Amino acid sequence: MNKKAIILFFPAGYPEGYDPGYPWFFLYLERMIRHLDVELILVDERLNKDYTDIIRKTGERLLFAGVSAILGYQIVGGVKFSETVKSITDAPVIWGGWFPTIFPEMILKDGYADYICYGQGELPFKSFSEKMLLGDDVSDIPGIGYLKDGKTIINPNDILCNPESFPRINKTLIDINLIIDSKGKVEPKNRILTYLATHGCMNNCSFCCVSLIFKNKWFAKKISEIIDDMKYFIEKGNVSHVVFWDDNFFSSKKFVLEFCNEKIKAGLTFTWAAHAHVSYFLRNFSDEDIKLIYKAGCKRIVIGAESGDQEALDLINKKIKVEDNLRMLKVCKKHNIRTRFHTMICFPFNPNKDFYKTLNLVGKAILIDRKVEVSIRFYKPIPKTPLYQLCLDKGFVHPSSTKELIASFFNEIEAPWYKMDYHKVLDYFVNFYLLFANPFYFTTFPLKKRPFMFVLNVIMFPIIYIRFKFNWMKFPLEAKLFRVFSSSGNKSTFLDTASVNKTRFQNKSKSGLKLNI
């Protein structure tokens, strides 16, 4: 029987809960092989948790199976799927995405994949599919990795193409309503689409792996294509809010303003959120520009604030000043745009210093705008990034297998340069100080508890205000006492991230804290 079936698998991004992420990788790869005489089967783990029958029915027709995964929980589902394929068929498995680009040797050594796709994946995947269909040797394809006689072979992938040079995607392949309504019917005002309007980033932060693929280049879709896509998703899925997943949506003033003008001209009313680099945004966008951005529906701008320590910012090549983050917050507040800070703590330079200075930055941000959203993440060393070698020099040992890597997702990070229990202090900060920094926190409690919480709120707010104002976060006695008399701690270890004031599209916990898990 001719093997002409290909299964592409999209793993779930979270262990549970609502995940509206659109599986763009399906569409990016389909366009590269639509000229071939193959049957393409798309399997989304969120919608097809029991995919064994799909694999079994494909059986001897399966040419190969492909998995795309970033460095995160997608690895869990991807490994399970790969092992299922291998237990049922003799078809090879190939992995692509950020995870195999960063850890190709680990994946091949652990044996659940026969091949990996390194770097920008469209062209290697196209060549791999064509040669597999013809029964030709795939070992010389640029960007393809495999094991040979126990040795890892990774073919260089130096070609970088503007994604817009590839064929247009076929949006009709995926019913957006199945993604949005995967956990039940979502009301009109909360119908979210994740979208990529641009690719790459022109910055070169030493902790980040984006430059591994895009080499400090930035590519944007045509505005007309973006508008057409938005019209389609609104018509088919009644989308009301778009989250641009771009690494740096605001990289070009011309691009952003043209998008805003064309969106308004087209009469599209959806709201949206996107990432920006602080210094570029402050330098290039005037008050009039930001008014237009707000008018065009921008409700949230996400910035990589990273650290409250200027020395750390300089060492990671962030090219911003600490005070720029607070300036950005004030500018956005002035124009009724919510700001979200992404921060990292405990870099391998001076962890105590950057830890407390970052908490201070967050505290000052709360005093400026209590609606500011904050994500606080422990720094995790990523191989092949400029900062990684320093971490190794300081004694860092990365998990040596996929199993160990997955286990690390659910455990608190401990690095050789840690000088104290940062997790406990962060727990106090997130689950006490940031909560009571809101003078109206008591209103999140049931009516019978509000009188007591109101009194506590009144007492705690000025104390916390002074702590934030004067950067005095050591000796958290109030938080310790509160923890003794309360069981309201909401601690998250998955990917070591804690978030507050998360988007309104996520459910609140009973205590009022929102965790980004």
XYZ file of C-alpha atoms in Angstrom, residues 92-513:
422
model
C 9.045 7.885 11.412
C 8.330 10.905 13.601
C 9.766 14.382 13.021
C 9.682 17.275 15.498
C 9.828 20.973 14.637
C 9.408 24.273 16.462
C 11.355 26.080 19.149
C 11.941 23.031 21.369
C 13.857 20.930 18.786
C 15.755 24.020 17.654
C 17.046 24.471 21.212
C 17.340 20.818 22.287
C 17.868 18.741 19.107
C 20.383 16.368 20.699
C 18.111 15.643 23.679
C 15.129 14.764 21.480
C 17.085 12.454 19.178
C 18.960 10.794 22.047
C 15.718 10.033 23.918
C 14.361 8.247 20.858
C 10.749 9.406 20.563
C 11.586 11.261 17.334
C 13.553 9.988 14.360
C 14.190 13.420 12.879
C 14.139 17.030 14.013
C 13.694 20.204 12.022
C 16.160 22.901 13.092
C 15.476 26.636 12.664
C 12.964 28.089 10.228
C 11.016 25.002 9.328
C 9.023 25.585 6.159
C 11.679 24.773 3.558
C 13.216 21.783 5.413
C 9.719 20.369 5.950
C 8.890 20.791 2.257
C 12.063 18.999 1.158
C 11.618 16.289 3.793
C 8.030 15.587 2.658
C 8.969 15.487 -1.027
C 11.878 13.091 -0.489
C 9.949 10.841 1.887
C 7.155 10.545 -0.673
C 9.664 9.529 -3.359
C 11.539 7.203 -1.021
C 14.721 9.264 -1.398
C 17.452 9.862 1.172
C 16.612 12.769 3.525
C 19.944 12.893 5.356
C 21.383 15.833 3.390
C 18.453 18.253 3.781
C 19.522 21.574 5.397
C 17.845 21.953 8.782
C 17.152 18.249 9.297
C 18.730 16.368 12.215
C 18.915 12.634 12.976
C 20.987 9.935 14.655
C 23.542 7.926 12.713
C 25.508 5.155 14.441
C 24.656 6.721 17.784
C 25.978 10.114 16.691
C 23.783 13.212 16.371
C 23.853 14.807 12.920
C 22.355 18.313 12.594
C 22.525 19.756 9.103
C 23.069 23.545 9.163
C 20.067 25.682 8.275
C 21.503 29.040 7.249
C 18.742 30.041 4.853
C 16.308 32.620 6.251
C 13.309 33.493 4.084
C 10.710 36.173 4.483
C 7.623 34.101 5.422
C 5.641 36.275 3.041
C 7.508 34.658 0.153
C 5.694 31.394 0.902
C 2.181 30.591 -0.415
C -0.821 32.081 1.387
C -2.215 29.983 4.209
C -5.569 28.243 3.855
C -7.656 29.478 6.792
C -10.592 27.229 5.885
C -8.716 24.121 7.079
C -9.480 24.882 10.730
C -12.827 25.817 12.241
C -11.956 28.641 14.618
C -15.133 28.002 16.606
C -13.845 24.585 17.659
C -10.841 26.318 19.268
C -12.723 29.205 20.888
C -15.568 27.028 22.173
C -13.422 24.030 23.148
C -14.453 24.393 26.814
C -18.030 25.441 26.112
C -19.739 28.241 24.242
C -17.898 31.540 24.742
C -19.959 34.723 24.866
C -19.460 37.270 22.056
C -17.383 39.802 24.017
C -14.817 37.171 25.027
C -14.122 35.458 21.700
C -10.313 35.569 21.368
C -8.058 34.910 18.399
C -4.273 34.590 18.656
C -2.641 35.905 15.485
C 0.821 36.414 13.995
C 1.117 39.578 11.914
C 4.922 39.715 12.012
C 7.850 37.376 12.527
C 11.174 37.933 14.272
C 12.727 40.721 16.311
C 15.509 43.189 15.573
C 16.833 43.083 19.134
C 19.373 40.621 20.507
C 18.715 40.145 24.209
C 21.239 37.690 25.621
C 18.621 35.505 27.371
C 16.402 35.101 24.279
C 16.537 32.488 21.516
C 14.538 34.345 18.820
C 17.722 35.496 17.096
C 18.711 31.825 16.615
C 16.198 31.652 13.792
C 15.481 35.186 12.665
C 19.005 36.601 13.016
C 17.791 39.986 14.269
C 15.486 40.461 11.292
C 11.801 41.384 11.334
C 9.206 40.530 8.704
C 5.643 41.822 8.473
C 2.618 40.587 6.572
C 0.950 42.912 4.113
C -1.616 45.076 5.879
C -4.223 44.109 3.289
C -3.660 40.425 4.135
C -4.027 41.075 7.861
C -7.279 42.996 7.323
C -8.623 40.237 5.068
C -7.741 37.632 7.695
C -9.489 39.645 10.406
C -12.632 39.985 8.301
C -12.645 36.228 7.751
C -12.225 35.353 11.439
C -14.891 37.839 12.485
C -17.302 36.436 9.911
C -16.621 32.788 10.746
C -15.884 32.981 14.469
C -17.410 36.253 15.672
C -13.975 37.200 17.044
C -14.053 40.216 19.359
C -10.466 40.362 20.653
C -7.146 39.585 18.939
C -3.921 38.830 20.782
C -0.976 39.443 18.456
C 1.594 36.808 19.385
C 4.362 38.627 17.549
C 7.688 38.972 19.353
C 7.678 42.701 18.631
C 4.536 43.949 16.873
C 5.547 47.605 17.295
C 8.899 47.256 15.497
C 7.845 49.615 12.709
C 5.938 52.855 13.200
C 4.880 52.855 9.552
C 3.496 49.329 9.828
C 1.550 50.023 13.036
C -0.009 53.291 11.894
C -0.952 51.848 8.514
C -2.577 48.878 10.251
C -4.532 51.170 12.597
C -5.752 53.403 9.768
C -6.795 50.474 7.582
C -8.553 48.737 10.484
C -10.583 51.862 11.212
C -11.280 52.387 7.507
C -12.548 48.800 7.233
C -14.942 49.345 10.134
C -13.476 46.478 12.201
C -14.345 46.919 15.880
C -12.383 44.131 17.544
C -10.016 45.078 20.379
C -6.431 43.887 20.435
C -3.194 43.514 22.395
C 0.434 43.322 21.239
C 4.085 43.375 22.376
C 6.355 46.421 22.199
C 9.984 47.239 22.954
C 9.859 50.111 25.429
C 12.660 52.331 24.149
C 11.582 52.063 20.500
C 7.966 52.802 21.393
C 8.795 55.845 23.522
C 11.166 57.230 20.873
C 8.935 56.792 17.867
C 5.275 57.069 18.843
C 3.868 60.502 19.657
C 0.735 61.265 21.656
C -1.169 61.631 18.391
C 0.081 58.231 17.240
C -0.998 56.603 20.498
C -4.421 58.221 20.241
C -4.772 56.584 16.846
C -3.575 53.234 18.251
C -6.202 53.442 20.991
C -8.880 54.499 18.522
C -8.002 51.450 16.425
C -8.891 49.200 19.359
C -5.604 48.621 21.206
C -6.489 47.863 24.827
C -3.242 46.329 26.064
C 0.467 46.686 25.323
C 2.843 44.045 26.654
C 6.424 45.051 27.389
C 9.495 43.080 28.379
C 10.421 45.125 31.435
C 12.611 42.183 32.547
C 14.423 43.694 35.549
C 14.363 46.642 37.917
C 18.167 46.537 38.085
C 19.865 48.711 35.456
C 23.072 46.692 35.666
C 21.143 43.518 34.841
C 19.361 45.230 31.939
C 22.704 46.316 30.504
C 24.250 42.869 30.903
C 21.339 41.162 29.103
C 21.589 43.746 26.290
C 17.989 44.902 26.763
C 18.746 48.439 25.555
C 16.264 50.121 27.891
C 16.414 52.094 31.128
C 14.535 51.003 34.246
C 12.683 54.321 34.347
C 11.562 53.801 30.728
C 9.242 51.051 31.918
C 7.492 53.429 34.320
C 7.372 56.142 31.657
C 5.730 53.655 29.313
C 3.166 52.807 31.982
C 2.305 56.482 32.474
C 1.973 57.059 28.730
C -0.321 54.074 28.305
C -2.420 55.019 31.330
C -2.826 58.519 29.915
C -4.321 57.003 26.772
C -6.467 54.385 28.550
C -4.326 51.494 27.340
C -3.541 48.837 29.899
C 0.111 47.828 30.294
C 1.426 44.364 31.040
C 4.942 43.977 32.440
C 6.866 40.774 31.762
C 9.686 40.547 34.288
C 12.395 38.016 35.105
C 14.177 37.618 38.396
C 17.420 36.042 39.602
C 19.774 36.485 36.676
C 23.226 34.939 37.326
C 24.902 38.313 37.977
C 23.719 39.522 41.375
C 20.418 37.741 42.107
C 19.686 39.487 45.421
C 20.080 42.889 43.831
C 17.977 42.299 40.732
C 15.350 40.343 42.725
C 14.572 43.173 45.135
C 14.972 45.907 42.545
C 12.512 44.098 40.271
C 10.004 43.790 43.112
C 10.511 47.504 43.649
C 9.823 48.194 39.963
C 6.605 46.192 40.192
C 5.605 47.986 43.391
C 6.166 51.412 41.851
C 4.185 50.335 38.787
C 1.255 49.350 41.021
C 1.376 52.781 42.684
C 1.210 54.457 39.256
C -1.594 52.258 37.934
C -3.134 49.554 40.091
C -4.620 47.997 36.921
C -1.172 47.209 35.558
C -0.722 43.509 34.778
C 2.483 41.857 35.913
C 4.118 38.547 35.079
C 7.065 37.617 37.317
C 9.121 34.733 35.981
C 12.312 33.184 37.281
C 15.085 33.364 34.710
C 15.654 29.996 33.034
C 18.903 29.432 31.098
C 18.253 28.490 27.468
C 20.957 26.703 25.460
C 22.496 28.498 22.476
C 21.765 31.937 23.928
C 24.655 34.319 24.752
C 23.929 34.180 28.490
C 23.929 30.381 28.679
C 27.686 29.898 28.923
C 27.872 32.193 31.956
C 25.242 30.020 33.652
C 27.294 26.905 32.952
C 30.394 28.637 34.325
C 28.461 29.333 37.521
C 27.591 25.660 37.943
C 24.222 25.388 36.226
C 23.362 21.870 35.051
C 20.478 21.558 32.614
C 18.219 18.468 32.644
C 19.913 15.804 30.545
C 16.755 14.100 29.300
C 13.251 15.052 28.208
C 11.851 13.244 31.243
C 13.957 15.372 33.593
C 13.040 18.517 31.647
C 9.314 17.783 31.977
C 9.715 17.090 35.705
C 11.374 20.504 36.096
C 8.196 22.227 34.859
C 6.454 21.302 38.087
C 9.268 22.064 40.504
C 10.654 25.315 41.821
C 13.798 26.438 40.074
C 16.989 26.271 42.095
C 20.150 27.703 40.556
C 23.712 27.626 41.938
C 23.769 31.430 42.233
C 20.683 31.638 44.470
C 21.505 33.184 47.846
C 18.120 32.791 49.592
C 14.652 31.267 49.221
C 13.407 33.612 46.507
C 10.291 31.528 45.945
C 8.996 32.142 49.452
C 9.600 35.886 49.290
C 7.947 36.048 45.864
C 5.001 34.110 47.246
C 4.548 36.743 49.971
C 4.914 39.524 47.437
C 2.388 38.166 44.945
C -0.151 36.639 47.324
C -0.149 39.385 49.942
C 1.498 42.690 49.089
C 0.232 42.988 45.530
C -3.272 42.058 46.633
C -3.545 44.539 49.497
C -1.856 47.229 47.403
C -5.316 47.546 45.879
C -7.402 49.595 48.357
C -10.512 47.855 47.017
C -9.233 44.314 47.392
C -11.795 43.653 50.136
C -14.584 43.862 47.539
C -13.435 40.559 45.989
C -14.551 38.638 49.100
C -18.029 37.291 49.987
C -20.266 39.820 51.756
C -19.964 38.167 55.175
C -16.153 38.472 55.081
C -15.965 41.989 53.694
C -16.160 43.930 57.014
C -13.095 42.137 58.375
C -11.238 42.375 55.062
C -12.154 46.053 54.782
C -10.490 46.773 58.141
C -7.449 44.719 57.143
C -7.309 46.515 53.787
C -7.414 49.920 55.501
C -4.567 48.942 57.840
C -2.388 47.251 55.235
C -2.683 49.685 52.326
C -0.600 52.542 53.820
C 2.029 50.088 55.081
C 2.370 48.532 51.650
C 2.345 51.954 50.011
C 5.355 52.955 52.119
C 7.139 49.673 51.383
C 6.664 50.151 47.623
C 7.531 53.846 47.738
C 10.808 53.386 49.576
C 11.810 49.945 48.252
C 11.651 48.168 51.588
C 10.500 44.623 50.832
C 12.711 42.735 53.267
C 11.378 41.244 56.522
C 7.788 40.605 55.305
C 6.318 40.273 58.797
C 2.777 41.278 57.764
C 2.702 38.647 55.031
C 3.959 35.938 57.383
C 1.275 36.761 59.944
C -1.403 36.810 57.279
C -0.235 33.401 56.025
C -0.508 31.974 59.541
C -4.168 32.983 59.778
C -5.109 32.403 56.155
C -4.993 29.506 53.743
C -5.475 31.717 50.691
C -2.011 31.184 49.218
C -2.145 30.573 45.488
C 1.291 29.376 44.557
C 2.218 28.291 41.056
C 5.261 26.230 40.134
C 4.492 25.396 36.505
C 7.118 27.279 34.494
C 7.759 29.301 37.674
C 5.463 32.149 36.719
C 3.197 34.256 38.862
C 0.911 36.894 37.388
C -1.428 39.463 38.837
C -4.236 41.477 37.281
C -4.440 39.032 34.401
C -6.702 39.739 31.449
C -10.433 39.877 32.015
C -10.840 36.894 29.702
C -9.506 34.546 32.369
C -11.391 33.392 35.426
C -10.763 34.961 38.803
C -9.810 32.812 41.730
C -11.982 33.020 44.823
C -9.474 35.273 46.555
C -9.357 37.726 43.681
C -5.833 36.800 42.553
